[in-house]
Amino acid sequence: MLCLRPIGPAKPHVIFRTPLHNGGGALSVAFTRDGNLVSCGRDGMIRTWDIKGKKLAESKPQGDIVDRVAALADGKTVASGDWQGTVKLWSADKFG
């Protein structure tokens, strides 16, 4: 389940309930410039989703836990970091 936590006493707003990553859940999510989400997790995968929870793209397994993901300001690039210290740059609309 992915939810936003507003600043202040308000309750989080659930965006969608989709299993983001197999075997451990998502460790990091970020909004892309076009309003989609990019996520990474313990399964070593990076995925993009539309706001309704439909999976748009998925990377191949990276071989280690991917614990950080960020959408760059250019709107075309996603950065990911894994537990081995490797940082990779990806096209936001497809993964290799």
PDB file of N, CA and C in Angstrom:
ATOM      1  N   MET A   1       0.843  -1.168   0.000  1.00  0.00           N
ATOM      2  CA  MET A   1       0.000   0.000   0.000  1.00  0.00           C
ATOM      3  C   MET A   1       0.887   1.228   0.000  1.00  0.00           C
ATOM      4  N   LEU A   2       0.563   2.170  -0.812  1.00  0.00           N
ATOM      5  CA  LEU A   2       1.286   3.431  -0.881  1.00  0.00           C
ATOM      6  C   LEU A   2       0.373   4.518  -0.363  1.00  0.00           C
ATOM      7  N   CYS A   3       0.883   5.333   0.548  1.00  0.00           N
ATOM      8  CA  CYS A   3       0.074   6.426   1.048  1.00  0.00           C
ATOM      9  C   CYS A   3       0.933   7.670   1.205  1.00  0.00           C
ATOM     10  N   LEU A   4       0.304   8.810   1.097  1.00  0.00           N
ATOM     11  CA  LEU A   4       0.973  10.085   1.318  1.00  0.00           C
ATOM     12  C   LEU A   4       0.736  10.513   2.751  1.00  0.00           C
ATOM     13  N   ARG A   5       1.754  11.071   3.367  1.00  0.00           N
ATOM     14  CA  ARG A   5       1.614  11.556   4.731  1.00  0.00           C
ATOM     15  C   ARG A   5       1.749  13.072   4.738  1.00  0.00           C
ATOM     16  N   PRO A   6       0.634  13.759   4.842  1.00  0.00           N
ATOM     17  CA  PRO A   6       0.697  15.224   4.849  1.00  0.00           C
ATOM     18  C   PRO A   6       1.352  15.734   6.123  1.00  0.00           C
ATOM     19  N   ILE A   7       1.915  16.920   6.039  1.00  0.00           N
ATOM     20  CA  ILE A   7       2.493  17.543   7.220  1.00  0.00           C
ATOM     21  C   ILE A   7       1.348  17.978   8.120  1.00  0.00           C
ATOM     22  N   GLY A   8       1.461  17.681   9.387  1.00  0.00           N
ATOM     23  CA  GLY A   8       0.418  18.046  10.341  1.00  0.00           C
ATOM     24  C   GLY A   8      -0.343  16.827  10.818  1.00  0.00           C
ATOM     25  N   PRO A   9      -1.426  17.049  11.542  1.00  0.00           N
ATOM     26  CA  PRO A   9      -2.147  15.961  12.195  1.00  0.00           C
ATOM     27  C   PRO A   9      -3.082  15.164  11.281  1.00  0.00           C
ATOM     28  N   ALA A  10      -3.214  15.550  10.023  1.00  0.00           N
ATOM     29  CA  ALA A  10      -4.153  14.861   9.124  1.00  0.00           C
ATOM     30  C   ALA A  10      -3.722  13.409   8.892  1.00  0.00           C
ATOM     31  N   LYS A  11      -4.681  12.554   8.588  1.00  0.00           N
ATOM     32  CA  LYS A  11      -4.392  11.150   8.302  1.00  0.00           C
ATOM     33  C   LYS A  11      -3.805  11.009   6.901  1.00  0.00           C
ATOM     34  N   PRO A  12      -2.939   9.982   6.687  1.00  0.00           N
ATOM     35  CA  PRO A  12      -2.403   9.749   5.335  1.00  0.00           C
ATOM     36  C   PRO A  12      -3.523   9.454   4.347  1.00  0.00           C
ATOM     37  N   HIS A  13      -3.303   9.823   3.109  1.00  0.00           N
ATOM     38  CA  HIS A  13      -4.253   9.567   2.034  1.00  0.00           C
ATOM     39  C   HIS A  13      -3.749   8.398   1.208  1.00  0.00           C
ATOM     40  N   VAL A  14      -4.512   7.329   1.129  1.00  0.00           N
ATOM     41  CA  VAL A  14      -4.111   6.153   0.359  1.00  0.00           C
ATOM     42  C   VAL A  14      -4.269   6.450  -1.119  1.00  0.00           C
ATOM     43  N   ILE A  15      -3.186   6.245  -1.891  1.00  0.00           N
ATOM     44  CA  ILE A  15      -3.246   6.456  -3.333  1.00  0.00           C
ATOM     45  C   ILE A  15      -3.762   5.195  -4.009  1.00  0.00           C
ATOM     46  N   PHE A  16      -3.107   4.069  -3.775  1.00  0.00           N
ATOM     47  CA  PHE A  16      -3.590   2.790  -4.293  1.00  0.00           C
ATOM     48  C   PHE A  16      -3.005   1.660  -3.477  1.00  0.00           C
ATOM     49  N   ARG A  17      -3.691   0.534  -3.526  1.00  0.00           N
ATOM     50  CA  ARG A  17      -3.226  -0.655  -2.825  1.00  0.00           C
ATOM     51  C   ARG A  17      -2.857  -1.697  -3.869  1.00  0.00           C
ATOM     52  N   THR A  18      -1.602  -1.730  -4.200  1.00  0.00           N
ATOM     53  CA  THR A  18      -1.069  -2.688  -5.153  1.00  0.00           C
ATOM     54  C   THR A  18       0.224  -3.220  -4.563  1.00  0.00           C
ATOM     55  N   PRO A  19       0.464  -4.518  -4.638  1.00  0.00           N
ATOM     56  CA  PRO A  19       1.757  -5.006  -4.149  1.00  0.00           C
ATOM     57  C   PRO A  19       2.867  -4.433  -5.030  1.00  0.00           C
ATOM     58  N   LEU A  20       3.567  -3.431  -4.540  1.00  0.00           N
ATOM     59  CA  LEU A  20       4.553  -2.735  -5.347  1.00  0.00           C
ATOM     60  C   LEU A  20       5.746  -3.616  -5.705  1.00  0.00           C
ATOM     61  N   HIS A  21       6.180  -4.445  -4.772  1.00  0.00           N
ATOM     62  CA  HIS A  21       7.352  -5.289  -5.018  1.00  0.00           C
ATOM     63  C   HIS A  21       7.174  -6.629  -4.329  1.00  0.00           C
ATOM     64  N   ASN A  22       7.534  -7.673  -5.028  1.00  0.00           N
ATOM     65  CA  ASN A  22       7.427  -9.026  -4.482  1.00  0.00           C
ATOM     66  C   ASN A  22       8.418  -9.218  -3.342  1.00  0.00           C
ATOM     67  N   GLY A  23       8.005  -9.949  -2.322  1.00  0.00           N
ATOM     68  CA  GLY A  23       8.909 -10.363  -1.257  1.00  0.00           C
ATOM     69  C   GLY A  23       9.537  -9.240  -0.462  1.00  0.00           C
ATOM     70  N   GLY A  24       8.785  -8.286  -0.004  1.00  0.00           N
ATOM     71  CA  GLY A  24       9.366  -7.310   0.886  1.00  0.00           C
ATOM     72  C   GLY A  24       8.877  -5.892   0.743  1.00  0.00           C
ATOM     73  N   GLY A  25       8.111  -5.616  -0.273  1.00  0.00           N
ATOM     74  CA  GLY A  25       7.536  -4.287  -0.409  1.00  0.00           C
ATOM     75  C   GLY A  25       8.493  -3.264  -0.990  1.00  0.00           C
ATOM     76  N   ALA A  26       7.975  -2.088  -1.197  1.00  0.00           N
ATOM     77  CA  ALA A  26       8.761  -0.985  -1.759  1.00  0.00           C
ATOM     78  C   ALA A  26       9.596  -0.333  -0.667  1.00  0.00           C
ATOM     79  N   LEU A  27      10.822   0.025  -1.002  1.00  0.00           N
ATOM     80  CA  LEU A  27      11.696   0.726  -0.067  1.00  0.00           C
ATOM     81  C   LEU A  27      11.750   2.219  -0.342  1.00  0.00           C
ATOM     82  N   SER A  28      11.452   2.603  -1.586  1.00  0.00           N
ATOM     83  CA  SER A  28      11.493   4.017  -1.952  1.00  0.00           C
ATOM     84  C   SER A  28      10.548   4.247  -3.127  1.00  0.00           C
ATOM     85  N   VAL A  29       9.848   5.358  -3.109  1.00  0.00           N
ATOM     86  CA  VAL A  29       8.994   5.764  -4.232  1.00  0.00           C
ATOM     87  C   VAL A  29       9.208   7.251  -4.497  1.00  0.00           C
ATOM     88  N   ALA A  30       8.963   7.653  -5.739  1.00  0.00           N
ATOM     89  CA  ALA A  30       9.079   9.063  -6.107  1.00  0.00           C
ATOM     90  C   ALA A  30       8.086   9.368  -7.212  1.00  0.00           C
ATOM     91  N   PHE A  31       7.610  10.587  -7.244  1.00  0.00           N
ATOM     92  CA  PHE A  31       6.751  11.036  -8.339  1.00  0.00           C
ATOM     93  C   PHE A  31       7.620  11.470  -9.506  1.00  0.00           C
ATOM     94  N   THR A  32       7.210  11.102 -10.714  1.00  0.00           N
ATOM     95  CA  THR A  32       7.868  11.590 -11.915  1.00  0.00           C
ATOM     96  C   THR A  32       7.213  12.906 -12.316  1.00  0.00           C
ATOM     97  N   ARG A  33       7.832  13.620 -13.206  1.00  0.00           N
ATOM     98  CA  ARG A  33       7.329  14.919 -13.632  1.00  0.00           C
ATOM     99  C   ARG A  33       5.929  14.829 -14.239  1.00  0.00           C
ATOM    100  N   ASP A  34       5.623  13.688 -14.900  1.00  0.00           N
ATOM    101  CA  ASP A  34       4.310  13.518 -15.535  1.00  0.00           C
ATOM    102  C   ASP A  34       3.247  12.976 -14.585  1.00  0.00           C
ATOM    103  N   GLY A  35       3.566  12.854 -13.286  1.00  0.00           N
ATOM    104  CA  GLY A  35       2.574  12.456 -12.294  1.00  0.00           C
ATOM    105  C   GLY A  35       2.508  10.971 -12.030  1.00  0.00           C
ATOM    106  N   ASN A  36       3.386  10.175 -12.650  1.00  0.00           N
ATOM    107  CA  ASN A  36       3.454   8.749 -12.360  1.00  0.00           C
ATOM    108  C   ASN A  36       4.353   8.524 -11.158  1.00  0.00           C
ATOM    109  N   LEU A  37       4.448   7.272 -10.718  1.00  0.00           N
ATOM    110  CA  LEU A  37       5.312   6.905  -9.602  1.00  0.00           C
ATOM    111  C   LEU A  37       6.401   5.971 -10.091  1.00  0.00           C
ATOM    112  N   VAL A  38       7.559   6.064  -9.490  1.00  0.00           N
ATOM    113  CA  VAL A  38       8.627   5.097  -9.711  1.00  0.00           C
ATOM    114  C   VAL A  38       8.943   4.504  -8.336  1.00  0.00           C
ATOM    115  N   SER A  39       9.166   3.181  -8.295  1.00  0.00           N
ATOM    116  CA  SER A  39       9.411   2.508  -7.019  1.00  0.00           C
ATOM    117  C   SER A  39      10.559   1.520  -7.163  1.00  0.00           C
ATOM    118  N   CYS A  40      11.148   1.175  -6.017  1.00  0.00           N
ATOM    119  CA  CYS A  40      12.181   0.139  -5.983  1.00  0.00           C
ATOM    120  C   CYS A  40      11.992  -0.660  -4.711  1.00  0.00           C
ATOM    121  N   GLY A  41      12.615  -1.857  -4.669  1.00  0.00           N
ATOM    122  CA  GLY A  41      12.415  -2.671  -3.486  1.00  0.00           C
ATOM    123  C   GLY A  41      13.405  -3.792  -3.311  1.00  0.00           C
ATOM    124  N   ARG A  42      13.113  -4.624  -2.330  1.00  0.00           N
ATOM    125  CA  ARG A  42      13.984  -5.734  -1.949  1.00  0.00           C
ATOM    126  C   ARG A  42      14.132  -6.772  -3.049  1.00  0.00           C
ATOM    127  N   ASP A  43      13.218  -6.773  -4.006  1.00  0.00           N
ATOM    128  CA  ASP A  43      13.300  -7.739  -5.102  1.00  0.00           C
ATOM    129  C   ASP A  43      14.303  -7.319  -6.175  1.00  0.00           C
ATOM    130  N   GLY A  44      14.980  -6.164  -5.988  1.00  0.00           N
ATOM    131  CA  GLY A  44      15.993  -5.710  -6.931  1.00  0.00           C
ATOM    132  C   GLY A  44      15.438  -5.116  -8.208  1.00  0.00           C
ATOM    133  N   MET A  45      14.175  -4.760  -8.214  1.00  0.00           N
ATOM    134  CA  MET A  45      13.512  -4.252  -9.410  1.00  0.00           C
ATOM    135  C   MET A  45      13.144  -2.776  -9.237  1.00  0.00           C
ATOM    136  N   ILE A  46      13.037  -2.094 -10.369  1.00  0.00           N
ATOM    137  CA  ILE A  46      12.541  -0.728 -10.416  1.00  0.00           C
ATOM    138  C   ILE A  46      11.302  -0.755 -11.301  1.00  0.00           C
ATOM    139  N   ARG A  47      10.240  -0.120 -10.844  1.00  0.00           N
ATOM    140  CA  ARG A  47       8.982  -0.133 -11.604  1.00  0.00           C
ATOM    141  C   ARG A  47       8.405   1.271 -11.681  1.00  0.00           C
ATOM    142  N   THR A  48       7.693   1.537 -12.771  1.00  0.00           N
ATOM    143  CA  THR A  48       6.914   2.768 -12.861  1.00  0.00           C
ATOM    144  C   THR A  48       5.438   2.395 -12.889  1.00  0.00           C
ATOM    145  N   TRP A  49       4.618   3.270 -12.299  1.00  0.00           N
ATOM    146  CA  TRP A  49       3.181   3.042 -12.127  1.00  0.00           C
ATOM    147  C   TRP A  49       2.435   4.311 -12.487  1.00  0.00           C
ATOM    148  N   ASP A  50       1.215   4.140 -12.997  1.00  0.00           N
ATOM    149  CA  ASP A  50       0.374   5.325 -13.097  1.00  0.00           C
ATOM    150  C   ASP A  50      -0.281   5.549 -11.742  1.00  0.00           C
ATOM    151  N   ILE A  51      -0.950   6.639 -11.566  1.00  0.00           N
ATOM    152  CA  ILE A  51      -1.497   7.017 -10.265  1.00  0.00           C
ATOM    153  C   ILE A  51      -2.630   6.097  -9.811  1.00  0.00           C
ATOM    154  N   LYS A  52      -3.190   5.316 -10.737  1.00  0.00           N
ATOM    155  CA  LYS A  52      -4.251   4.371 -10.379  1.00  0.00           C
ATOM    156  C   LYS A  52      -3.703   2.993 -10.018  1.00  0.00           C
ATOM    157  N   GLY A  53      -2.386   2.799 -10.110  1.00  0.00           N
ATOM    158  CA  GLY A  53      -1.777   1.536  -9.715  1.00  0.00           C
ATOM    159  C   GLY A  53      -1.452   0.590 -10.853  1.00  0.00           C
ATOM    160  N   LYS A  54      -1.615   1.015 -12.088  1.00  0.00           N
ATOM    161  CA  LYS A  54      -1.277   0.174 -13.238  1.00  0.00           C
ATOM    162  C   LYS A  54       0.228   0.233 -13.478  1.00  0.00           C
ATOM    163  N   LYS A  55       0.871  -0.952 -13.559  1.00  0.00           N
ATOM    164  CA  LYS A  55       2.301  -1.003 -13.815  1.00  0.00           C
ATOM    165  C   LYS A  55       2.581  -0.606 -15.257  1.00  0.00           C
ATOM    166  N   LEU A  56       3.494   0.344 -15.461  1.00  0.00           N
ATOM    167  CA  LEU A  56       3.821   0.844 -16.785  1.00  0.00           C
ATOM    168  C   LEU A  56       5.118   0.255 -17.334  1.00  0.00           C
ATOM    169  N   ALA A  57       6.105   0.057 -16.476  1.00  0.00           N
ATOM    170  CA  ALA A  57       7.395  -0.482 -16.912  1.00  0.00           C
ATOM    171  C   ALA A  57       8.079  -1.156 -15.728  1.00  0.00           C
ATOM    172  N   GLU A  58       9.019  -2.050 -16.042  1.00  0.00           N
ATOM    173  CA  GLU A  58       9.699  -2.816 -14.998  1.00  0.00           C
ATOM    174  C   GLU A  58      11.119  -3.130 -15.463  1.00  0.00           C
ATOM    175  N   SER A  59      12.079  -3.004 -14.563  1.00  0.00           N
ATOM    176  CA  SER A  59      13.460  -3.328 -14.895  1.00  0.00           C
ATOM    177  C   SER A  59      13.704  -4.829 -14.759  1.00  0.00           C
ATOM    178  N   LYS A  60      14.834  -5.259 -15.257  1.00  0.00           N
ATOM    179  CA  LYS A  60      15.304  -6.615 -14.974  1.00  0.00           C
ATOM    180  C   LYS A  60      15.843  -6.604 -13.548  1.00  0.00           C
ATOM    181  N   PRO A  61      15.913  -7.781 -12.884  1.00  0.00           N
ATOM    182  CA  PRO A  61      16.489  -7.809 -11.532  1.00  0.00           C
ATOM    183  C   PRO A  61      17.910  -7.243 -11.543  1.00  0.00           C
ATOM    184  N   GLN A  62      18.222  -6.433 -10.544  1.00  0.00           N
ATOM    185  CA  GLN A  62      19.514  -5.760 -10.492  1.00  0.00           C
ATOM    186  C   GLN A  62      20.575  -6.548  -9.733  1.00  0.00           C
ATOM    187  N   GLY A  63      20.207  -7.659  -9.119  1.00  0.00           N
ATOM    188  CA  GLY A  63      21.183  -8.486  -8.411  1.00  0.00           C
ATOM    189  C   GLY A  63      21.383  -8.123  -6.957  1.00  0.00           C
ATOM    190  N   ASP A  64      20.823  -7.037  -6.499  1.00  0.00           N
ATOM    191  CA  ASP A  64      20.911  -6.647  -5.102  1.00  0.00           C
ATOM    192  C   ASP A  64      19.663  -5.843  -4.748  1.00  0.00           C
ATOM    193  N   ILE A  65      19.486  -5.583  -3.478  1.00  0.00           N
ATOM    194  CA  ILE A  65      18.350  -4.793  -3.024  1.00  0.00           C
ATOM    195  C   ILE A  65      18.527  -3.354  -3.486  1.00  0.00           C
ATOM    196  N   VAL A  66      17.552  -2.836  -4.206  1.00  0.00           N
ATOM    197  CA  VAL A  66      17.563  -1.437  -4.635  1.00  0.00           C
ATOM    198  C   VAL A  66      16.796  -0.662  -3.574  1.00  0.00           C
ATOM    199  N   ASP A  67      17.515   0.214  -2.857  1.00  0.00           N
ATOM    200  CA  ASP A  67      16.876   0.855  -1.707  1.00  0.00           C
ATOM    201  C   ASP A  67      16.582   2.343  -1.880  1.00  0.00           C
ATOM    202  N   ARG A  68      16.974   2.929  -3.007  1.00  0.00           N
ATOM    203  CA  ARG A  68      16.666   4.338  -3.247  1.00  0.00           C
ATOM    204  C   ARG A  68      16.335   4.556  -4.712  1.00  0.00           C
ATOM    205  N   VAL A  69      15.366   5.410  -4.945  1.00  0.00           N
ATOM    206  CA  VAL A  69      15.000   5.776  -6.305  1.00  0.00           C
ATOM    207  C   VAL A  69      14.599   7.245  -6.309  1.00  0.00           C
ATOM    208  N   ALA A  70      14.930   7.928  -7.405  1.00  0.00           N
ATOM    209  CA  ALA A  70      14.575   9.338  -7.541  1.00  0.00           C
ATOM    210  C   ALA A  70      14.249   9.627  -9.000  1.00  0.00           C
ATOM    211  N   ALA A  71      13.282  10.489  -9.218  1.00  0.00           N
ATOM    212  CA  ALA A  71      12.949  10.952 -10.559  1.00  0.00           C
ATOM    213  C   ALA A  71      13.655  12.291 -10.755  1.00  0.00           C
ATOM    214  N   LEU A  72      14.476  12.394 -11.798  1.00  0.00           N
ATOM    215  CA  LEU A  72      15.231  13.610 -12.043  1.00  0.00           C
ATOM    216  C   LEU A  72      14.350  14.698 -12.653  1.00  0.00           C
ATOM    217  N   ALA A  73      14.775  15.933 -12.497  1.00  0.00           N
ATOM    218  CA  ALA A  73      13.984  17.090 -12.932  1.00  0.00           C
ATOM    219  C   ALA A  73      13.779  17.152 -14.437  1.00  0.00           C
ATOM    220  N   ASP A  74      14.607  16.452 -15.222  1.00  0.00           N
ATOM    221  CA  ASP A  74      14.436  16.489 -16.680  1.00  0.00           C
ATOM    222  C   ASP A  74      13.180  15.757 -17.137  1.00  0.00           C
ATOM    223  N   GLY A  75      12.556  14.984 -16.223  1.00  0.00           N
ATOM    224  CA  GLY A  75      11.324  14.267 -16.538  1.00  0.00           C
ATOM    225  C   GLY A  75      11.530  13.022 -17.376  1.00  0.00           C
ATOM    226  N   LYS A  76      12.772  12.695 -17.704  1.00  0.00           N
ATOM    227  CA  LYS A  76      13.061  11.554 -18.567  1.00  0.00           C
ATOM    228  C   LYS A  76      13.951  10.512 -17.911  1.00  0.00           C
ATOM    229  N   THR A  77      14.520  10.837 -16.752  1.00  0.00           N
ATOM    230  CA  THR A  77      15.530   9.981 -16.146  1.00  0.00           C
ATOM    231  C   THR A  77      15.156   9.606 -14.720  1.00  0.00           C
ATOM    232  N   VAL A  78      15.442   8.353 -14.362  1.00  0.00           N
ATOM    233  CA  VAL A  78      15.267   7.834 -13.012  1.00  0.00           C
ATOM    234  C   VAL A  78      16.637   7.382 -12.516  1.00  0.00           C
ATOM    235  N   ALA A  79      16.977   7.723 -11.283  1.00  0.00           N
ATOM    236  CA  ALA A  79      18.219   7.269 -10.661  1.00  0.00           C
ATOM    237  C   ALA A  79      17.880   6.237  -9.595  1.00  0.00           C
ATOM    238  N   SER A  80      18.687   5.177  -9.520  1.00  0.00           N
ATOM    239  CA  SER A  80      18.489   4.157  -8.485  1.00  0.00           C
ATOM    240  C   SER A  80      19.816   3.859  -7.808  1.00  0.00           C
ATOM    241  N   GLY A  81      19.727   3.471  -6.544  1.00  0.00           N
ATOM    242  CA  GLY A  81      20.920   3.095  -5.779  1.00  0.00           C
ATOM    243  C   GLY A  81      20.681   1.785  -5.058  1.00  0.00           C
ATOM    244  N   ASP A  82      21.697   0.912  -5.056  1.00  0.00           N
ATOM    245  CA  ASP A  82      21.529  -0.383  -4.383  1.00  0.00           C
ATOM    246  C   ASP A  82      22.459  -0.495  -3.177  1.00  0.00           C
ATOM    247  N   TRP A  83      22.334  -1.623  -2.452  1.00  0.00           N
ATOM    248  CA  TRP A  83      23.088  -1.827  -1.228  1.00  0.00           C
ATOM    249  C   TRP A  83      24.580  -2.004  -1.469  1.00  0.00           C
ATOM    250  N   GLN A  84      24.984  -2.278  -2.705  1.00  0.00           N
ATOM    251  CA  GLN A  84      26.412  -2.406  -3.014  1.00  0.00           C
ATOM    252  C   GLN A  84      27.034  -1.041  -3.296  1.00  0.00           C
ATOM    253  N   GLY A  85      26.228   0.005  -3.325  1.00  0.00           N
ATOM    254  CA  GLY A  85      26.717   1.345  -3.573  1.00  0.00           C
ATOM    255  C   GLY A  85      26.684   1.755  -5.031  1.00  0.00           C
ATOM    256  N   THR A  86      26.055   0.948  -5.882  1.00  0.00           N
ATOM    257  CA  THR A  86      25.966   1.253  -7.301  1.00  0.00           C
ATOM    258  C   THR A  86      24.794   2.197  -7.559  1.00  0.00           C
ATOM    259  N   VAL A  87      25.049   3.261  -8.300  1.00  0.00           N
ATOM    260  CA  VAL A  87      23.998   4.185  -8.724  1.00  0.00           C
ATOM    261  C   VAL A  87      23.844   4.038 -10.230  1.00  0.00           C
ATOM    262  N   LYS A  88      22.605   3.872 -10.698  1.00  0.00           N
ATOM    263  CA  LYS A  88      22.325   3.722 -12.117  1.00  0.00           C
ATOM    264  C   LYS A  88      21.321   4.772 -12.563  1.00  0.00           C
ATOM    265  N   LEU A  89      21.440   5.195 -13.823  1.00  0.00           N
ATOM    266  CA  LEU A  89      20.489   6.116 -14.427  1.00  0.00           C
ATOM    267  C   LEU A  89      19.711   5.365 -15.483  1.00  0.00           C
ATOM    268  N   TRP A  90      18.402   5.580 -15.519  1.00  0.00           N
ATOM    269  CA  TRP A  90      17.490   4.848 -16.399  1.00  0.00           C
ATOM    270  C   TRP A  90      16.625   5.827 -17.174  1.00  0.00           C
ATOM    271  N   SER A  91      16.164   5.404 -18.344  1.00  0.00           N
ATOM    272  CA  SER A  91      15.116   6.121 -19.038  1.00  0.00           C
ATOM    273  C   SER A  91      13.829   5.877 -18.266  1.00  0.00           C
ATOM    274  N   ALA A  92      13.061   6.911 -17.990  1.00  0.00           N
ATOM    275  CA  ALA A  92      11.859   6.770 -17.163  1.00  0.00           C
ATOM    276  C   ALA A  92      10.755   5.952 -17.821  1.00  0.00           C
ATOM    277  N   ASP A  93      10.777   5.809 -19.138  1.00  0.00           N
ATOM    278  CA  ASP A  93       9.696   5.085 -19.800  1.00  0.00           C
ATOM    279  C   ASP A  93      10.039   3.639 -20.143  1.00  0.00           C
ATOM    280  N   LYS A  94      11.306   3.242 -19.993  1.00  0.00           N
ATOM    281  CA  LYS A  94      11.665   1.839 -20.210  1.00  0.00           C
ATOM    282  C   LYS A  94      12.944   1.533 -19.447  1.00  0.00           C
ATOM    283  N   PHE A  95      13.085   0.279 -19.120  1.00  0.00           N
ATOM    284  CA  PHE A  95      14.251  -0.162 -18.362  1.00  0.00           C
ATOM    285  C   PHE A  95      14.954  -1.271 -19.136  1.00  0.00           C
ATOM    286  N   GLY A  96      16.271  -1.398 -18.948  1.00  0.00           N
ATOM    287  CA  GLY A  96      17.023  -2.446 -19.626  1.00  0.00           C
ATOM    288  C   GLY A  96      17.656  -3.392 -18.674  1.00  0.00           C
TER     289      GLY A  96
END
